[in-house]
Tab-separated table of C-alpha atoms in Angstrom:
chain	number	residue	atom	x	y	z
A	675	MET	CA	0.078	0.186	0.742
A	676	GLN	CA	1.226	3.655	-0.514
A	677	GLU	CA	2.454	5.906	1.991
A	678	LYS	CA	0.321	9.202	2.383
A	679	TYR	CA	2.784	11.856	1.070
A	680	GLN	CA	3.827	14.348	4.810
A	681	PRO	CA	5.151	17.310	4.417
A	682	ALA	CA	8.556	17.642	5.019
A	683	PHE	CA	7.948	20.282	7.389
A	684	LEU	CA	5.767	18.118	9.892
A	685	VAL	CA	8.887	15.338	10.257
A	686	GLY	CA	9.803	14.900	13.804
A	687	LEU	CA	7.127	16.791	14.468
A	688	ASP	CA	6.059	15.486	18.659
A	689	SER	CA	5.213	17.624	21.014
A	690	ASP	CA	7.569	15.376	23.512
A	691	ALA	CA	10.603	15.245	21.338
A	692	ALA	CA	10.232	18.460	20.479
A	693	ILE	CA	11.049	19.985	24.128
A	694	GLY	CA	13.688	16.430	24.546
A	695	LEU	CA	10.617	15.254	27.856
A	696	ASN	CA	10.267	11.010	26.808
A	697	ASP	CA	12.462	10.637	30.010
A	698	ALA	CA	9.716	9.469	33.023
A	699	GLY	CA	12.498	8.558	35.067
A	700	ASN	CA	13.341	12.210	37.080
A	701	ASP	CA	8.868	10.720	39.853
A	702	SER	CA	9.489	14.133	41.638
A	703	GLY	CA	5.859	15.928	41.585
A	704	LEU	CA	7.867	19.521	41.101
A	705	PHE	CA	9.136	17.243	37.477
A	706	LYS	CA	5.145	16.551	36.693
A	707	LYS	CA	3.680	19.925	36.876
A	708	LEU	CA	6.652	21.085	34.866
A	709	HIS	CA	7.205	18.393	32.041
A	710	THR	CA	2.828	18.844	31.844
A	711	SER	CA	2.670	22.755	31.492
A	712	ILE	CA	5.250	22.977	28.302
A	713	ARG	CA	3.853	19.289	27.001
A	714	ASP	CA	0.228	21.141	26.879
A	715	ILE	CA	1.838	24.937	25.729
A	716	VAL	CA	3.733	22.264	23.401
A	717	TYR	CA	0.916	20.375	22.415
A	718	HIS	CA	-1.655	23.327	21.591
A	719	ALA	CA	1.055	25.490	19.621
A	720	ARG	CA	1.175	22.154	17.922
A	721	THR	CA	-1.797	22.552	17.273
A	722	ILE	CA	-2.496	26.008	15.720
A	723	TYR	CA	1.097	24.980	14.295
A	724	LEU	CA	-0.392	22.112	12.310
A	725	PHE	CA	-4.272	25.126	10.756
A	726	THR	CA	-1.642	27.130	8.849
A	727	CYS	CA	1.549	25.350	8.628
A	728	ASP	CA	0.875	24.396	5.276
A	729	VAL	CA	0.032	27.818	3.488
A	730	LEU	CA	3.264	30.273	5.576
A	731	ILE	CA	5.648	30.053	2.426
A	732	PRO	CA	3.483	29.605	-0.930
A	733	MET	CA	0.721	32.354	0.717
A	734	ILE	CA	1.587	34.126	3.717
A	735	ILE	CA	5.388	34.640	3.874
A	736	PRO	CA	4.877	36.665	0.381
A	737	TRP	CA	1.567	38.168	0.624
A	738	THR	CA	3.211	39.601	4.287
A	739	ALA	CA	5.583	41.220	1.696
A	740	THR	CA	3.902	42.583	-1.270
A	741	GLY	CA	1.995	44.688	1.557
A	742	VAL	CA	5.672	45.615	2.844
A	743	VAL	CA	6.977	46.741	0.519
A	744	ASP	CA	4.377	49.130	-0.729
A	745	ALA	CA	4.798	51.146	2.720
A	746	PHE	CA	8.125	50.690	1.581
A	747	HIS	CA	7.944	53.256	-1.276
A	748	GLY	CA	5.676	56.286	0.068
A	749	GLY	CA	3.689	57.957	-1.966
A	750	LEU	CA	4.008	55.656	-4.905
A	751	PHE	CA	1.461	54.001	-3.634
A	752	VAL	CA	-0.048	55.318	-0.248
A	753	THR	CA	-0.709	59.424	-0.008
A	754	GLU	CA	0.237	59.551	3.910
A	755	SER	CA	2.294	57.257	6.922
A	756	THR	CA	2.554	58.263	10.103
A	757	VAL	CA	5.872	56.140	10.948
A	758	ASP	CA	9.495	56.320	9.766
A	759	PHE	CA	11.481	53.856	7.820
A	760	LEU	CA	13.303	52.569	10.804
A	761	GLY	CA	8.936	52.336	11.659
A	762	LYS	CA	8.082	50.172	9.091
A	763	ILE	CA	11.723	48.000	9.310
A	764	GLN	CA	10.001	47.164	13.403
A	765	ARG	CA	6.015	47.234	12.285
A	766	ILE	CA	7.090	44.213	9.967
A	767	PRO	CA	6.546	41.098	12.338
A	768	HIS	CA	2.867	43.466	13.147
A	769	ALA	CA	2.426	42.993	9.755
A	770	PHE	CA	2.928	39.400	9.819
A	771	LEU	CA	1.033	38.836	12.607
A	772	TRP	CA	-1.712	40.641	11.363
A	773	LEU	CA	-1.878	38.080	7.709
A	774	TRP	CA	-1.704	34.837	10.053
A	775	LEU	CA	-4.792	36.318	12.120
A	776	ASN	CA	-6.166	36.591	10.205
A	777	THR	CA	-5.332	33.082	8.095
A	778	LEU	CA	-5.597	31.439	10.870
A	779	ALA	CA	-9.034	32.360	11.252
A	780	PHE	CA	-9.790	31.459	7.638
A	781	ALA	CA	-8.370	28.378	8.418
A	782	ILE	CA	-9.657	27.382	11.194
A	783	THR	CA	-13.217	27.847	9.217
A	784	ASN	CA	-12.301	26.926	6.398
A	785	GLN	CA	-10.521	22.486	7.790
A	786	MET	CA	-13.091	22.343	10.341
A	787	ALA	CA	-16.703	20.983	8.753
A	788	ALA	CA	-17.583	16.987	8.343
A	789	ARG	CA	-17.072	17.616	4.406
A	790	SER	CA	-13.258	19.738	4.830
A	791	VAL	CA	-12.469	17.272	7.513
A	792	THR	CA	-13.431	13.486	4.441
A	793	GLU	CA	-11.169	16.280	2.451
A	794	ASP	CA	-8.301	15.999	4.178
A	795	SER	CA	-8.126	12.324	5.760
A	796	ILE	CA	-7.627	11.934	1.435
A	797	ASN	CA	-5.350	15.404	0.681
A	798	LYS	CA	-3.674	16.328	4.335
A	799	PRO	CA	-4.086	13.635	6.396
A	800	TRP	CA	-2.062	15.535	8.863
A	801	ARG	CA	-3.953	18.740	9.397
A	802	ALA	CA	-4.861	19.718	13.039
A	803	ILE	CA	-8.145	17.826	12.405
A	804	PRO	CA	-8.252	14.248	10.916
A	805	SER	CA	-5.028	13.882	12.591
A	806	GLY	CA	-6.554	13.539	15.981
A	807	GLN	CA	-4.829	16.781	17.530
A	808	ILE	CA	-8.052	18.192	18.303
A	809	THR	CA	-11.370	17.295	16.662
A	810	SER	CA	-14.267	19.577	15.116
A	811	ARG	CA	-15.717	20.284	18.466
A	812	ARG	CA	-12.909	22.187	20.271
A	813	ALA	CA	-12.533	23.717	16.633
A	814	ARG	CA	-15.317	25.109	16.883
A	815	ASN	CA	-14.856	26.949	20.340
A	816	LEU	CA	-11.284	27.508	19.560
A	817	LEU	CA	-12.505	29.810	17.030
A	818	LEU	CA	-15.463	31.797	18.415
A	819	GLY	CA	-12.846	32.977	20.618
A	820	LEU	CA	-10.642	33.269	18.137
A	821	VAL	CA	-12.536	36.618	15.861
A	822	PRO	CA	-13.237	38.620	18.130
A	823	ALA	CA	-9.825	38.614	19.585
A	824	VAL	CA	-8.790	38.895	15.857
A	825	TYR	CA	-10.731	41.941	15.943
A	826	VAL	CA	-9.419	43.688	18.495
A	827	ILE	CA	-6.132	42.803	17.772
A	828	THR	CA	-5.696	43.680	14.494
A	829	THR	CA	-7.573	46.455	15.849
A	830	TYR	CA	-4.361	47.301	17.573
A	831	LEU	CA	-2.378	46.658	14.804
A	832	GLY	CA	-3.253	49.429	12.428
A	833	ALA	CA	-6.089	47.793	10.034
A	834	GLY	CA	-9.625	46.527	11.963
A	835	SER	CA	-11.586	47.669	8.760
A	836	THR	CA	-9.419	45.891	6.685
A	837	THR	CA	-9.260	42.954	8.568
A	838	LEU	CA	-13.266	43.228	8.513
A	839	MET	CA	-12.730	42.663	5.263
A	840	ALA	CA	-11.234	39.932	5.683
A	841	LEU	CA	-13.449	38.023	8.234
A	842	ILE	CA	-16.727	38.635	5.306
A	843	LEU	CA	-14.681	37.247	2.166
A	844	ASN	CA	-13.657	34.014	4.932
A	845	TRP	CA	-18.129	33.715	5.253
A	846	MET	CA	-18.808	34.359	1.904
A	847	TYR	CA	-15.571	31.476	0.728
A	848	ASN	CA	-16.385	28.673	3.667
A	849	ASP	CA	-20.068	29.526	5.040
A	850	LEU	CA	-21.395	30.186	1.545
A	851	GLY	CA	-19.555	27.628	-0.487
A	852	GLY	CA	-18.186	30.270	-2.327
A	853	SER	CA	-14.902	27.506	-2.114
A	854	ASP	CA	-17.207	24.709	-3.675
A	855	VAL	CA	-19.654	26.381	-6.696
A	856	HIS	CA	-17.042	27.389	-9.499
A	857	TYR	CA	-13.919	27.864	-9.360
A	858	VAL	CA	-14.193	31.071	-10.999
A	859	VAL	CA	-15.921	32.309	-7.793
A	860	ARG	CA	-13.339	30.737	-5.906
A	861	ASN	CA	-10.548	32.168	-7.818
A	862	LEU	CA	-12.182	35.743	-7.453
A	863	ILE	CA	-12.752	35.686	-3.657
A	864	ASN	CA	-8.688	34.041	-3.538
A	865	ALA	CA	-7.610	36.868	-5.642
A	866	LEU	CA	-9.946	39.711	-3.484
A	867	ALA	CA	-9.036	37.834	-0.841
A	868	MET	CA	-5.088	39.028	-1.500
A	869	VAL	CA	-5.913	42.186	-2.126
A	870	VAL	CA	-7.493	42.402	1.079
A	871	SER	CA	-4.119	41.578	2.539
A	872	SER	CA	-1.699	43.386	0.522
A	873	ILE	CA	-3.409	46.386	2.072
A	874	GLY	CA	-4.198	44.852	5.735
A	875	THR	CA	-0.670	44.862	5.684
A	876	THR	CA	0.459	47.946	4.003
A	877	GLN	CA	-2.112	49.940	6.862
A	878	VAL	CA	0.292	48.032	9.646
A	879	ALA	CA	3.235	48.723	8.439
A	880	ILE	CA	2.855	52.592	7.663
A	881	HIS	CA	0.286	53.469	10.917
A	882	GLU	CA	1.022	53.266	14.839
A	883	GLY	CA	-1.873	50.854	16.249
A	884	PHE	CA	-4.962	53.161	17.167
A	885	SER	CA	-3.238	55.501	14.407
A	886	ASN	CA	-6.387	58.151	13.113
A	887	GLY	CA	-4.371	59.031	9.727
A	888	SER	CA	-5.597	57.582	6.832
A	889	THR	CA	-4.541	54.781	3.850
A	890	GLU	CA	-5.089	56.744	0.153
A	891	PHE	CA	-3.260	54.460	-2.298
A	892	THR	CA	-2.175	56.641	-4.831
A	893	LEU	CA	-2.909	55.046	-9.061
A	894	ARG	CA	-0.447	53.408	-9.456
A	895	GLY	CA	-1.044	51.731	-5.631
A	896	TYR	CA	-4.381	51.066	-7.254
A	897	GLN	CA	-3.051	49.063	-10.406
A	898	TRP	CA	-0.722	47.812	-8.971
A	899	LEU	CA	-3.171	45.724	-6.750
A	900	THR	CA	-5.409	44.947	-9.663
A	901	ILE	CA	-2.014	42.971	-11.493
A	902	LYS	CA	-1.507	40.584	-7.521
A	903	ALA	CA	-5.037	39.738	-8.072
A	904	ALA	CA	-4.657	38.915	-11.313
A	905	ILE	CA	-2.042	37.212	-11.065
A	906	ILE	CA	-3.926	35.151	-8.333
A	907	PHE	CA	-6.762	34.633	-10.057
A	908	THR	CA	-5.285	33.684	-12.777
A	909	THR	CA	-2.692	31.228	-11.221
A	910	LEU	CA	-3.519	30.199	-7.745
A	911	GLN	CA	-5.875	26.248	-9.600
A	912	VAL	CA	-1.787	25.731	-9.385
A	913	GLN	CA	-3.131	24.659	-5.063
A	914	ASP	CA	-5.511	22.613	-6.967
A	915	LEU	CA	-3.598	20.150	-8.482
A	916	ARG	CA	-2.277	18.629	-5.517
A	917	ASP	CA	-5.761	17.998	-3.848
A	918	GLN	CA	-7.988	16.219	-7.181
A	919	ASP	CA	-8.544	12.796	-4.486
A	920	GLY	CA	-9.404	14.698	-2.480
A	921	ASP	CA	-11.777	17.985	-3.994
A	922	ARG	CA	-13.738	14.595	-5.513
A	923	SER	CA	-15.188	13.493	-2.623
A	924	ARG	CA	-16.612	16.108	-1.470
A	925	LEU	CA	-17.467	17.185	-5.302
A	926	ARG	CA	-16.154	20.642	-5.615
A	927	SER	CA	-15.858	22.379	-9.323
A	928	THR	CA	-11.991	22.625	-9.206
A	929	VAL	CA	-9.829	24.037	-12.608
A	930	PRO	CA	-8.187	19.701	-12.577
A	931	ILE	CA	-12.278	18.552	-12.032
A	932	VAL	CA	-14.617	20.078	-14.306
A	933	ILE	CA	-11.110	20.818	-17.200
A	934	GLY	CA	-9.427	17.944	-16.759
A	935	ASP	CA	-6.193	17.105	-15.424
A	936	GLU	CA	-4.134	18.395	-18.508
A	937	LEU	CA	-5.863	21.565	-19.523
A	938	ALA	CA	-5.663	22.263	-15.977
A	939	ARG	CA	-1.367	22.824	-16.048
A	940	TRP	CA	-1.275	24.420	-18.844
A	941	SER	CA	-3.849	26.279	-17.156
A	942	VAL	CA	-1.387	27.830	-14.985
A	943	ALA	CA	2.035	27.578	-17.214
A	944	VAL	CA	1.476	29.466	-19.418
A	945	PRO	CA	-0.297	32.838	-16.977
A	946	ILE	CA	2.414	32.216	-14.767
A	947	LEU	CA	4.951	32.728	-17.897
A	948	ILE	CA	3.500	35.878	-19.293
A	949	TRP	CA	3.888	37.055	-16.607
A	950	SER	CA	6.610	36.482	-15.855
A	951	LEU	CA	7.513	38.547	-18.530
A	952	LEU	CA	5.318	41.767	-17.712
A	953	THR	CA	5.278	42.576	-14.337
A	954	PRO	CA	8.959	43.254	-14.692
A	955	TYR	CA	7.898	44.860	-18.170
A	956	PHE	CA	5.096	46.950	-16.398
A	957	TRP	CA	7.656	48.214	-14.180
A	958	GLY	CA	10.231	49.061	-16.891
A	959	MET	CA	13.370	46.603	-15.173
A	960	SER	CA	17.130	46.334	-17.370
A	961	ALA	CA	17.011	43.176	-18.496
A	962	SER	CA	18.252	42.030	-15.340
A	963	GLY	CA	15.300	42.174	-13.542
A	964	PHE	CA	13.463	39.392	-15.733
A	965	VAL	CA	15.615	37.233	-14.770
A	966	LEU	CA	14.235	35.879	-11.762
A	967	PRO	CA	10.716	35.993	-12.458
A	968	VAL	CA	11.911	34.393	-15.454
A	969	LEU	CA	13.834	31.927	-14.418
A	970	LEU	CA	11.336	30.354	-11.339
A	971	GLY	CA	8.238	31.455	-14.085
A	972	MET	CA	10.429	28.735	-16.745
A	973	VAL	CA	10.751	26.657	-13.724
A	974	MET	CA	6.988	26.624	-12.810
A	975	SER	CA	6.157	25.971	-16.061
A	976	ILE	CA	7.860	23.260	-16.763
A	977	ARG	CA	7.193	20.810	-13.513
A	978	VAL	CA	3.296	21.326	-13.455
A	979	LEU	CA	3.706	20.114	-16.834
A	980	LEU	CA	6.589	17.165	-16.180
A	981	LEU	CA	6.507	16.097	-12.535
A	982	ARG	CA	2.336	15.308	-11.960
A	983	ASP	CA	2.853	12.992	-8.970
A	984	VAL	CA	1.041	14.975	-5.411
A	985	GLU	CA	4.511	14.943	-3.744
A	986	ALA	CA	5.853	16.843	-6.887
A	987	ASP	CA	2.746	19.047	-7.215
A	988	GLN	CA	3.381	19.588	-3.355
A	989	VAL	CA	6.752	21.051	-4.096
A	990	THR	CA	5.693	22.941	-7.442
A	991	TRP	CA	2.813	24.974	-4.911
A	992	ARG	CA	5.688	25.986	-2.616
A	993	LEU	CA	7.346	26.686	-5.547
A	994	TRP	CA	4.641	28.859	-6.962
A	995	GLY	CA	4.768	30.286	-3.627
A	996	LEU	CA	8.622	31.983	-4.750
A	997	TRP	CA	7.185	32.733	-7.434
A	998	THR	CA	4.744	35.210	-6.496
A	999	LEU	CA	7.709	36.380	-4.529
A	1000	SER	CA	10.325	37.066	-6.941
A	1001	ILE	CA	6.866	39.326	-8.556
A	1002	PHE	CA	6.354	40.925	-5.296
A	1003	PHE	CA	10.050	42.509	-5.339
A	1004	LEU	CA	10.121	43.778	-8.381
A	1005	PRO	CA	9.056	47.753	-7.188
A	1006	LEU	CA	11.747	46.900	-4.497
A	1007	CYS	CA	14.415	45.968	-7.151
A	1008	LYS	CA	12.908	49.470	-9.352
A	1009	TYR	CA	13.666	51.412	-6.098
A	1010	VAL	CA	17.423	50.138	-6.171
A	1011	GLU	CA	18.354	49.973	-10.230
A	1012	GLY	CA	17.057	53.896	-9.849
A	1013	LEU	CA	19.916	54.274	-5.948
A	1014	VAL	CA	22.802	52.156	-8.250
A	1015	ALA	CA	21.640	54.157	-11.202
A	1016	VAL	CA	21.736	57.317	-10.033
A	1017	TRP	CA	25.023	56.559	-7.486
């Protein structure tokens, strides 16, 4: 029987092993209490980690980066900032926290439904609920406390109103069935979520907590947001290539299931190559500015067309995150190019 694929980031992740407390030789009461307390903390931390670990590299890090990069360009993207350059650097962890908290709320909502548990038992059995780390009922109870906490924390971080937009998209995607209706609706909601994430991380990076400063994007800023949303809309089906068995089990209308695996792979490969060329052109990059996006885009396209097993598709999905990161960093690369030219 073929073993199920387990992501590399979960190998060796064991609560007791992680803290070196497998030795039960010391039976003192204090040690047992300390052991139990640390083990519980690690257990719950691992539970939270399992909800979002598979989107950390493909989505959370690149989407945080795009908002932060936009924030560092001052008047090019936004019209007002209440913090200086050093302040923006110091607020990068805040921007990451804003996005991670919103992603956690989304992930728990997405993963606790009965159909999601059935799907994950096939596609991702290591996730928190199908692995038995937490039950759906306890996940729901966790979410009941998490949602208001996320709103309070993100309001303090400076982007509470944007969190409300993210929660609305969460409701549309999970509770209203936007993820199952049709792949166009699914990708559209994800593209809007990317825009909201970009706006939210930018807001957090340029304003102090509870700041009264408004975040008004310039025309160039809106153009770049639109391009980033289009990139997500036309390429995000790469994540569905690895999940086809589970998606069929819940009758989900994803791109590979609706149009077939072959056409779905071409629907990923071609847009990736096009965006790899168009986005550097949009920023007026020199030839060197095309190298990384085009190189990663070619690797992505070749992989998605030639390597078709679940493990390869999982790697391709993570590589997609690095490719989007190379795209989202183009404004920064253009800024550096300008400095070098002047120098």
